[in-house]
Amino acid sequence: MATSRVLQSFFKQMSRPTGVVGSSTRRQLSAAAASAANKAHSLPDLAYDYSALAPVVSGKIMELHHSKHHQTYVNNLNIALEQYAEAEAKNDVAAMINLQPAIRFNGGGHVNHSIFWTNLCPGGSEVPSDLLAEIDATFGSLDKFRSTFNARSAAVQGSGWGWLVLNKANGKLQIQTQPNQDPITGDVVPLLGIDVWEHAYYLDYENRRPDYLNEIWKVVNWNNVAERWHAAKE
Amino acid sequence: LHCCSLLLTSVTNMIRQAVFRGLNRTGVRSASSFPFEMPTLPYAVDALQKNGISDQTLGTHHGKHHCGYVTKLNAALESKKDLQAQTMEQLITSQPAGPIFNCAAQTWNHTFYWNSMAPGGGGSPTGKLKDAIEAQWGSVDKFKEEFSARAAGHFGSGWVWLVQQDGKLAIMDTHDAGCPLTTSGVTPLLTCDVWEHAYYIDYRQDRPSYIKSWWACVNWDFAAANMA
């Protein structure tokens, strides 16, 4: 397992005579090993079967998307974090910097997809009235919100995500897109994400991303979006 | 009868390739500008099937994605009289990031990609191309290993290129619609499309297996012909 390699190297260091590995290095290795063990990420389960979102998103896509794509982000994130802990323990800043793209990409993939699965449910849900009022006040209507969201998400060049976020600085709902697997960061809280990487829709919609975006609203779990919104406002 | 059908297929492919060589590298009639014609595939849609790139992939990739970029480009240029005299290459080098650049670059990239593969492709390079590869990487195998690693490891959508720069060969990644024409002094020789649409039908998430098929199709003659 990923963490045991870090622990093994820690114990190997510990078994050397005191003169070779100073006590501060041993403390660093110990902290690195402990934090690496805590950082091991795992694939979250879906709250529904792979086939439960069909025909909007087929079981074929859901299974690949969850058990292959998301699982790979989790595996590669754990490996990158373990390597980062080792580099940090050796104070190898260049190696730490070199690992940052892998952490950004795989960590972002893990964070984004973990939110995404909860944003969906079989049959979707109604928009809770307080959130609906906020959407109406911000965007004019639910339809106007969706068409703006879809236009922005369809226009993402290459791979990325469309997001509904809460901007904590001004308390307002906003639409934001992110490239690649860059997660939402800063004083902004992600509420609803729609994956527009080709793997999210290709087997069902081919290149027709706008059609996928029109359909996906049928399975959006607005109750979950509202829960995230309430939590973000606290 | 079987011999006749094989002969017909190879004659058809030869004609297609000869017609294609008469066109410039953008795959459209030389010096053309708006309105751009639909690009053609230099071989039949099932020509790469035996090497792992199916007719369904080529049909969708060329017929929907590639042709789609040209359609969108023409639509965007309708209202831009000042750009209508520009060739594809001129649009790529003159336009900032945005819809026109993306469509022009992706049109060009995809034409270059079809040419980077051939029904009789695969095998090993020869002559000055082989010499140049060995000079840079030590061996063709080492070059293929590194190219494959770059192609498999590119995060997200993009392209991996064998290029010539400062008289030497190099491997270059471009992201999304990035095109080496925008970097001065770079001559592209080959490209591999690593957008998911290039491999999802045949290989799902397994990009490394697609890259193996790309090697089985790789058109070394095209690469050699591109060398400065």
PDB file of C-alpha atoms in Angstrom, chain A residues 45-208:
ATOM      1  CA  ASP A  45     -19.498   5.305  -3.233  1.00  0.00           C
ATOM      2  CA  LEU A  46     -22.390   6.520  -5.341  1.00  0.00           C
ATOM      3  CA  ALA A  47     -25.765   6.865  -3.615  1.00  0.00           C
ATOM      4  CA  TYR A  48     -27.419   5.194  -6.610  1.00  0.00           C
ATOM      5  CA  ASP A  49     -26.746   2.390  -9.133  1.00  0.00           C
ATOM      6  CA  TYR A  50     -24.706   3.048 -12.250  1.00  0.00           C
ATOM      7  CA  SER A  51     -27.810   2.646 -14.396  1.00  0.00           C
ATOM      8  CA  ALA A  52     -30.028   4.889 -12.256  1.00  0.00           C
ATOM      9  CA  LEU A  53     -29.445   8.081 -14.274  1.00  0.00           C
ATOM     10  CA  ALA A  54     -30.265   6.527 -17.658  1.00  0.00           C
ATOM     11  CA  PRO A  55     -31.215   7.603 -20.256  1.00  0.00           C
ATOM     12  CA  VAL A  56     -29.786  11.026 -19.377  1.00  0.00           C
ATOM     13  CA  VAL A  57     -26.435   9.446 -18.559  1.00  0.00           C
ATOM     14  CA  SER A  58     -26.086   5.757 -19.404  1.00  0.00           C
ATOM     15  CA  GLY A  59     -24.890   3.079 -16.996  1.00  0.00           C
ATOM     16  CA  LYS A  60     -21.968   2.523 -19.379  1.00  0.00           C
ATOM     17  CA  ILE A  61     -20.757   6.091 -18.858  1.00  0.00           C
ATOM     18  CA  MET A  62     -21.435   6.134 -15.103  1.00  0.00           C
ATOM     19  CA  GLU A  63     -19.457   2.944 -14.544  1.00  0.00           C
ATOM     20  CA  LEU A  64     -16.445   4.116 -16.568  1.00  0.00           C
ATOM     21  CA  HIS A  65     -16.628   7.604 -15.128  1.00  0.00           C
ATOM     22  CA  HIS A  66     -16.742   6.459 -11.491  1.00  0.00           C
ATOM     23  CA  SER A  67     -14.786   3.177 -11.432  1.00  0.00           C
ATOM     24  CA  LYS A  68     -12.123   4.131 -13.967  1.00  0.00           C
ATOM     25  CA  HIS A  69     -11.702   7.890 -14.323  1.00  0.00           C
ATOM     26  CA  HIS A  70     -12.405   8.921 -10.726  1.00  0.00           C
ATOM     27  CA  GLN A  71     -10.613   5.862  -9.307  1.00  0.00           C
ATOM     28  CA  THR A  72      -7.509   6.782 -11.354  1.00  0.00           C
ATOM     29  CA  TYR A  73      -7.531  10.330  -9.955  1.00  0.00           C
ATOM     30  CA  VAL A  74      -7.716   8.868  -6.427  1.00  0.00           C
ATOM     31  CA  ASN A  75      -4.876   6.389  -7.049  1.00  0.00           C
ATOM     32  CA  ASN A  76      -2.620   8.961  -8.665  1.00  0.00           C
ATOM     33  CA  LEU A  77      -3.406  11.553  -5.999  1.00  0.00           C
ATOM     34  CA  ASN A  78      -2.324   9.136  -3.270  1.00  0.00           C
ATOM     35  CA  ILE A  79       0.906   8.337  -5.108  1.00  0.00           C
ATOM     36  CA  ALA A  80       1.661  12.037  -5.691  1.00  0.00           C
ATOM     37  CA  LEU A  81       0.980  12.907  -2.051  1.00  0.00           C
ATOM     38  CA  GLU A  82       3.219  10.105  -0.821  1.00  0.00           C
ATOM     39  CA  GLN A  83       6.020  11.274  -3.088  1.00  0.00           C
ATOM     40  CA  TYR A  84       5.388  14.839  -1.902  1.00  0.00           C
ATOM     41  CA  ALA A  85       5.703  13.776   1.732  1.00  0.00           C
ATOM     42  CA  GLU A  86       9.017  12.069   0.981  1.00  0.00           C
ATOM     43  CA  ALA A  87      10.307  15.151  -0.856  1.00  0.00           C
ATOM     44  CA  GLU A  88       9.151  17.399   1.978  1.00  0.00           C
ATOM     45  CA  ALA A  89      10.893  15.212   4.546  1.00  0.00           C
ATOM     46  CA  LYS A  90      14.135  15.614   2.607  1.00  0.00           C
ATOM     47  CA  ASN A  91      13.505  19.354   2.168  1.00  0.00           C
ATOM     48  CA  ASP A  92      13.706  18.801  -1.581  1.00  0.00           C
ATOM     49  CA  VAL A  93      11.791  21.892  -2.686  1.00  0.00           C
ATOM     50  CA  ALA A  94      12.468  21.316  -6.383  1.00  0.00           C
ATOM     51  CA  ALA A  95      10.909  17.852  -6.159  1.00  0.00           C
ATOM     52  CA  MET A  96       7.937  19.281  -4.245  1.00  0.00           C
ATOM     53  CA  ILE A  97       7.363  21.842  -7.002  1.00  0.00           C
ATOM     54  CA  ASN A  98       7.684  19.155  -9.662  1.00  0.00           C
ATOM     55  CA  LEU A  99       4.875  17.188  -8.017  1.00  0.00           C
ATOM     56  CA  GLN A 100       2.445  20.097  -7.889  1.00  0.00           C
ATOM     57  CA  PRO A 101       0.923  19.588 -11.363  1.00  0.00           C
ATOM     58  CA  ALA A 102       0.111  15.958 -10.522  1.00  0.00           C
ATOM     59  CA  ILE A 103      -1.480  16.991  -7.203  1.00  0.00           C
ATOM     60  CA  ARG A 104      -3.439  19.778  -8.904  1.00  0.00           C
ATOM     61  CA  PHE A 105      -4.676  17.534 -11.669  1.00  0.00           C
ATOM     62  CA  ASN A 106      -5.464  14.376  -9.700  1.00  0.00           C
ATOM     63  CA  GLY A 107      -6.492  16.167  -6.513  1.00  0.00           C
ATOM     64  CA  GLY A 108      -8.743  18.461  -8.495  1.00  0.00           C
ATOM     65  CA  GLY A 109     -10.210  15.458 -10.309  1.00  0.00           C
ATOM     66  CA  HIS A 110     -10.952  13.780  -6.963  1.00  0.00           C
ATOM     67  CA  VAL A 111     -12.465  16.900  -5.386  1.00  0.00           C
ATOM     68  CA  ASN A 112     -14.564  17.788  -8.424  1.00  0.00           C
ATOM     69  CA  HIS A 113     -15.986  14.329  -9.030  1.00  0.00           C
ATOM     70  CA  SER A 114     -16.742  13.787  -5.352  1.00  0.00           C
ATOM     71  CA  ILE A 115     -18.995  16.851  -5.481  1.00  0.00           C
ATOM     72  CA  PHE A 116     -20.462  15.903  -8.866  1.00  0.00           C
ATOM     73  CA  TRP A 117     -21.788  12.474  -7.769  1.00  0.00           C
ATOM     74  CA  THR A 118     -23.742  14.110  -4.924  1.00  0.00           C
ATOM     75  CA  ASN A 119     -25.115  16.784  -7.277  1.00  0.00           C
ATOM     76  CA  LEU A 120     -26.951  14.083  -9.246  1.00  0.00           C
ATOM     77  CA  CYS A 121     -29.772  11.723  -8.315  1.00  0.00           C
ATOM     78  CA  PRO A 122     -32.218   9.494 -10.176  1.00  0.00           C
ATOM     79  CA  GLY A 123     -35.000  11.678 -11.541  1.00  0.00           C
ATOM     80  CA  GLY A 124     -33.463  14.872 -10.181  1.00  0.00           C
ATOM     81  CA  SER A 125     -35.332  17.019  -7.646  1.00  0.00           C
ATOM     82  CA  GLU A 126     -37.351  20.243  -7.414  1.00  0.00           C
ATOM     83  CA  VAL A 127     -35.437  23.363  -6.489  1.00  0.00           C
ATOM     84  CA  PRO A 128     -36.096  24.172  -2.798  1.00  0.00           C
ATOM     85  CA  SER A 129     -38.055  27.422  -2.601  1.00  0.00           C
ATOM     86  CA  ASP A 130     -35.418  29.539  -0.829  1.00  0.00           C
ATOM     87  CA  LEU A 131     -32.738  28.607  -3.363  1.00  0.00           C
ATOM     88  CA  LEU A 132     -35.213  29.133  -6.219  1.00  0.00           C
ATOM     89  CA  ALA A 133     -35.948  32.630  -4.915  1.00  0.00           C
ATOM     90  CA  GLU A 134     -32.228  33.371  -4.817  1.00  0.00           C
ATOM     91  CA  ILE A 135     -31.760  32.045  -8.377  1.00  0.00           C
ATOM     92  CA  ASP A 136     -34.687  34.183  -9.604  1.00  0.00           C
ATOM     93  CA  ALA A 137     -33.271  37.264  -7.886  1.00  0.00           C
ATOM     94  CA  THR A 138     -29.773  36.662  -9.266  1.00  0.00           C
ATOM     95  CA  PHE A 139     -30.417  35.380 -12.777  1.00  0.00           C
ATOM     96  CA  GLY A 140     -34.010  36.401 -13.526  1.00  0.00           C
ATOM     97  CA  SER A 141     -35.433  32.888 -13.600  1.00  0.00           C
ATOM     98  CA  LEU A 142     -34.412  29.241 -13.387  1.00  0.00           C
ATOM     99  CA  ASP A 143     -34.612  28.981 -17.192  1.00  0.00           C
ATOM    100  CA  LYS A 144     -32.369  32.007 -17.667  1.00  0.00           C
ATOM    101  CA  PHE A 145     -29.913  30.564 -15.143  1.00  0.00           C
ATOM    102  CA  ARG A 146     -29.820  27.225 -16.975  1.00  0.00           C
ATOM    103  CA  SER A 147     -29.398  28.731 -20.421  1.00  0.00           C
ATOM    104  CA  THR A 148     -26.542  30.986 -19.241  1.00  0.00           C
ATOM    105  CA  PHE A 149     -24.938  28.080 -17.395  1.00  0.00           C
ATOM    106  CA  ASN A 150     -25.258  25.876 -20.493  1.00  0.00           C
ATOM    107  CA  ALA A 151     -23.872  28.510 -22.856  1.00  0.00           C
ATOM    108  CA  ARG A 152     -20.837  29.088 -20.619  1.00  0.00           C
ATOM    109  CA  SER A 153     -20.253  25.360 -20.096  1.00  0.00           C
ATOM    110  CA  ALA A 154     -20.661  24.518 -23.784  1.00  0.00           C
ATOM    111  CA  ALA A 155     -18.073  27.185 -24.571  1.00  0.00           C
ATOM    112  CA  VAL A 156     -15.383  25.660 -22.328  1.00  0.00           C
ATOM    113  CA  GLN A 157     -12.441  25.004 -24.656  1.00  0.00           C
ATOM    114  CA  GLY A 158     -11.097  21.487 -24.299  1.00  0.00           C
ATOM    115  CA  SER A 159     -11.826  19.842 -20.963  1.00  0.00           C
ATOM    116  CA  GLY A 160     -13.299  21.487 -17.884  1.00  0.00           C
ATOM    117  CA  TRP A 161     -16.301  22.104 -15.661  1.00  0.00           C
ATOM    118  CA  GLY A 162     -19.242  24.463 -15.327  1.00  0.00           C
ATOM    119  CA  TRP A 163     -20.029  25.538 -11.763  1.00  0.00           C
ATOM    120  CA  LEU A 164     -22.702  27.275  -9.749  1.00  0.00           C
ATOM    121  CA  VAL A 165     -20.834  28.795  -6.813  1.00  0.00           C
ATOM    122  CA  LEU A 166     -21.449  31.008  -3.810  1.00  0.00           C
ATOM    123  CA  ASN A 167     -19.153  33.994  -3.739  1.00  0.00           C
ATOM    124  CA  LYS A 168     -18.597  34.469  -0.008  1.00  0.00           C
ATOM    125  CA  ALA A 169     -17.175  37.941  -0.496  1.00  0.00           C
ATOM    126  CA  ASN A 170     -20.525  39.321  -1.689  1.00  0.00           C
ATOM    127  CA  GLY A 171     -22.896  36.490  -0.717  1.00  0.00           C
ATOM    128  CA  LYS A 172     -24.041  36.075  -4.314  1.00  0.00           C
ATOM    129  CA  LEU A 173     -24.594  33.052  -6.531  1.00  0.00           C
ATOM    130  CA  GLN A 174     -22.353  33.055  -9.609  1.00  0.00           C
ATOM    131  CA  ILE A 175     -21.657  30.912 -12.636  1.00  0.00           C
ATOM    132  CA  GLN A 176     -18.007  30.031 -13.129  1.00  0.00           C
ATOM    133  CA  THR A 177     -16.138  27.672 -15.455  1.00  0.00           C
ATOM    134  CA  GLN A 178     -12.839  25.973 -14.693  1.00  0.00           C
ATOM    135  CA  PRO A 179     -10.343  24.450 -17.133  1.00  0.00           C
ATOM    136  CA  ASN A 180      -9.052  20.872 -16.884  1.00  0.00           C
ATOM    137  CA  GLN A 181      -9.508  19.614 -13.280  1.00  0.00           C
ATOM    138  CA  ASP A 182      -8.807  22.908 -11.545  1.00  0.00           C
ATOM    139  CA  PRO A 183     -11.030  22.903  -8.453  1.00  0.00           C
ATOM    140  CA  ILE A 184     -12.965  25.921  -7.191  1.00  0.00           C
ATOM    141  CA  THR A 185     -10.731  27.711  -4.689  1.00  0.00           C
ATOM    142  CA  GLY A 186     -10.518  30.985  -2.815  1.00  0.00           C
ATOM    143  CA  ASP A 187     -13.437  32.684  -1.110  1.00  0.00           C
ATOM    144  CA  VAL A 188     -15.814  30.835  -3.402  1.00  0.00           C
ATOM    145  CA  VAL A 189     -17.773  27.677  -2.540  1.00  0.00           C
ATOM    146  CA  PRO A 190     -18.746  25.139  -5.206  1.00  0.00           C
ATOM    147  CA  LEU A 191     -22.452  24.209  -5.060  1.00  0.00           C
ATOM    148  CA  LEU A 192     -23.154  22.430  -8.350  1.00  0.00           C
ATOM    149  CA  GLY A 193     -20.649  21.187 -10.900  1.00  0.00           C
ATOM    150  CA  ILE A 194     -21.308  19.786 -14.364  1.00  0.00           C
ATOM    151  CA  ASP A 195     -18.420  17.861 -15.906  1.00  0.00           C
ATOM    152  CA  VAL A 196     -17.888  18.806 -19.567  1.00  0.00           C
ATOM    153  CA  TRP A 197     -14.882  16.589 -20.192  1.00  0.00           C
ATOM    154  CA  GLU A 198     -15.674  14.410 -23.213  1.00  0.00           C
ATOM    155  CA  HIS A 199     -15.592  11.273 -21.051  1.00  0.00           C
ATOM    156  CA  ALA A 200     -18.656  12.617 -19.203  1.00  0.00           C
ATOM    157  CA  TYR A 201     -20.880  12.403 -22.274  1.00  0.00           C
ATOM    158  CA  TYR A 202     -19.132  11.011 -25.352  1.00  0.00           C
ATOM    159  CA  LEU A 203     -20.561   7.484 -25.434  1.00  0.00           C
ATOM    160  CA  ASP A 204     -24.118   8.876 -25.242  1.00  0.00           C
ATOM    161  CA  TYR A 205     -23.886  12.238 -26.998  1.00  0.00           C
ATOM    162  CA  GLU A 206     -20.700  12.070 -29.146  1.00  0.00           C
ATOM    163  CA  ASN A 207     -19.634  15.666 -29.784  1.00  0.00           C
ATOM    164  CA  ARG A 208     -23.065  17.112 -28.929  1.00  0.00           C
TER     165      ARG A 208
END
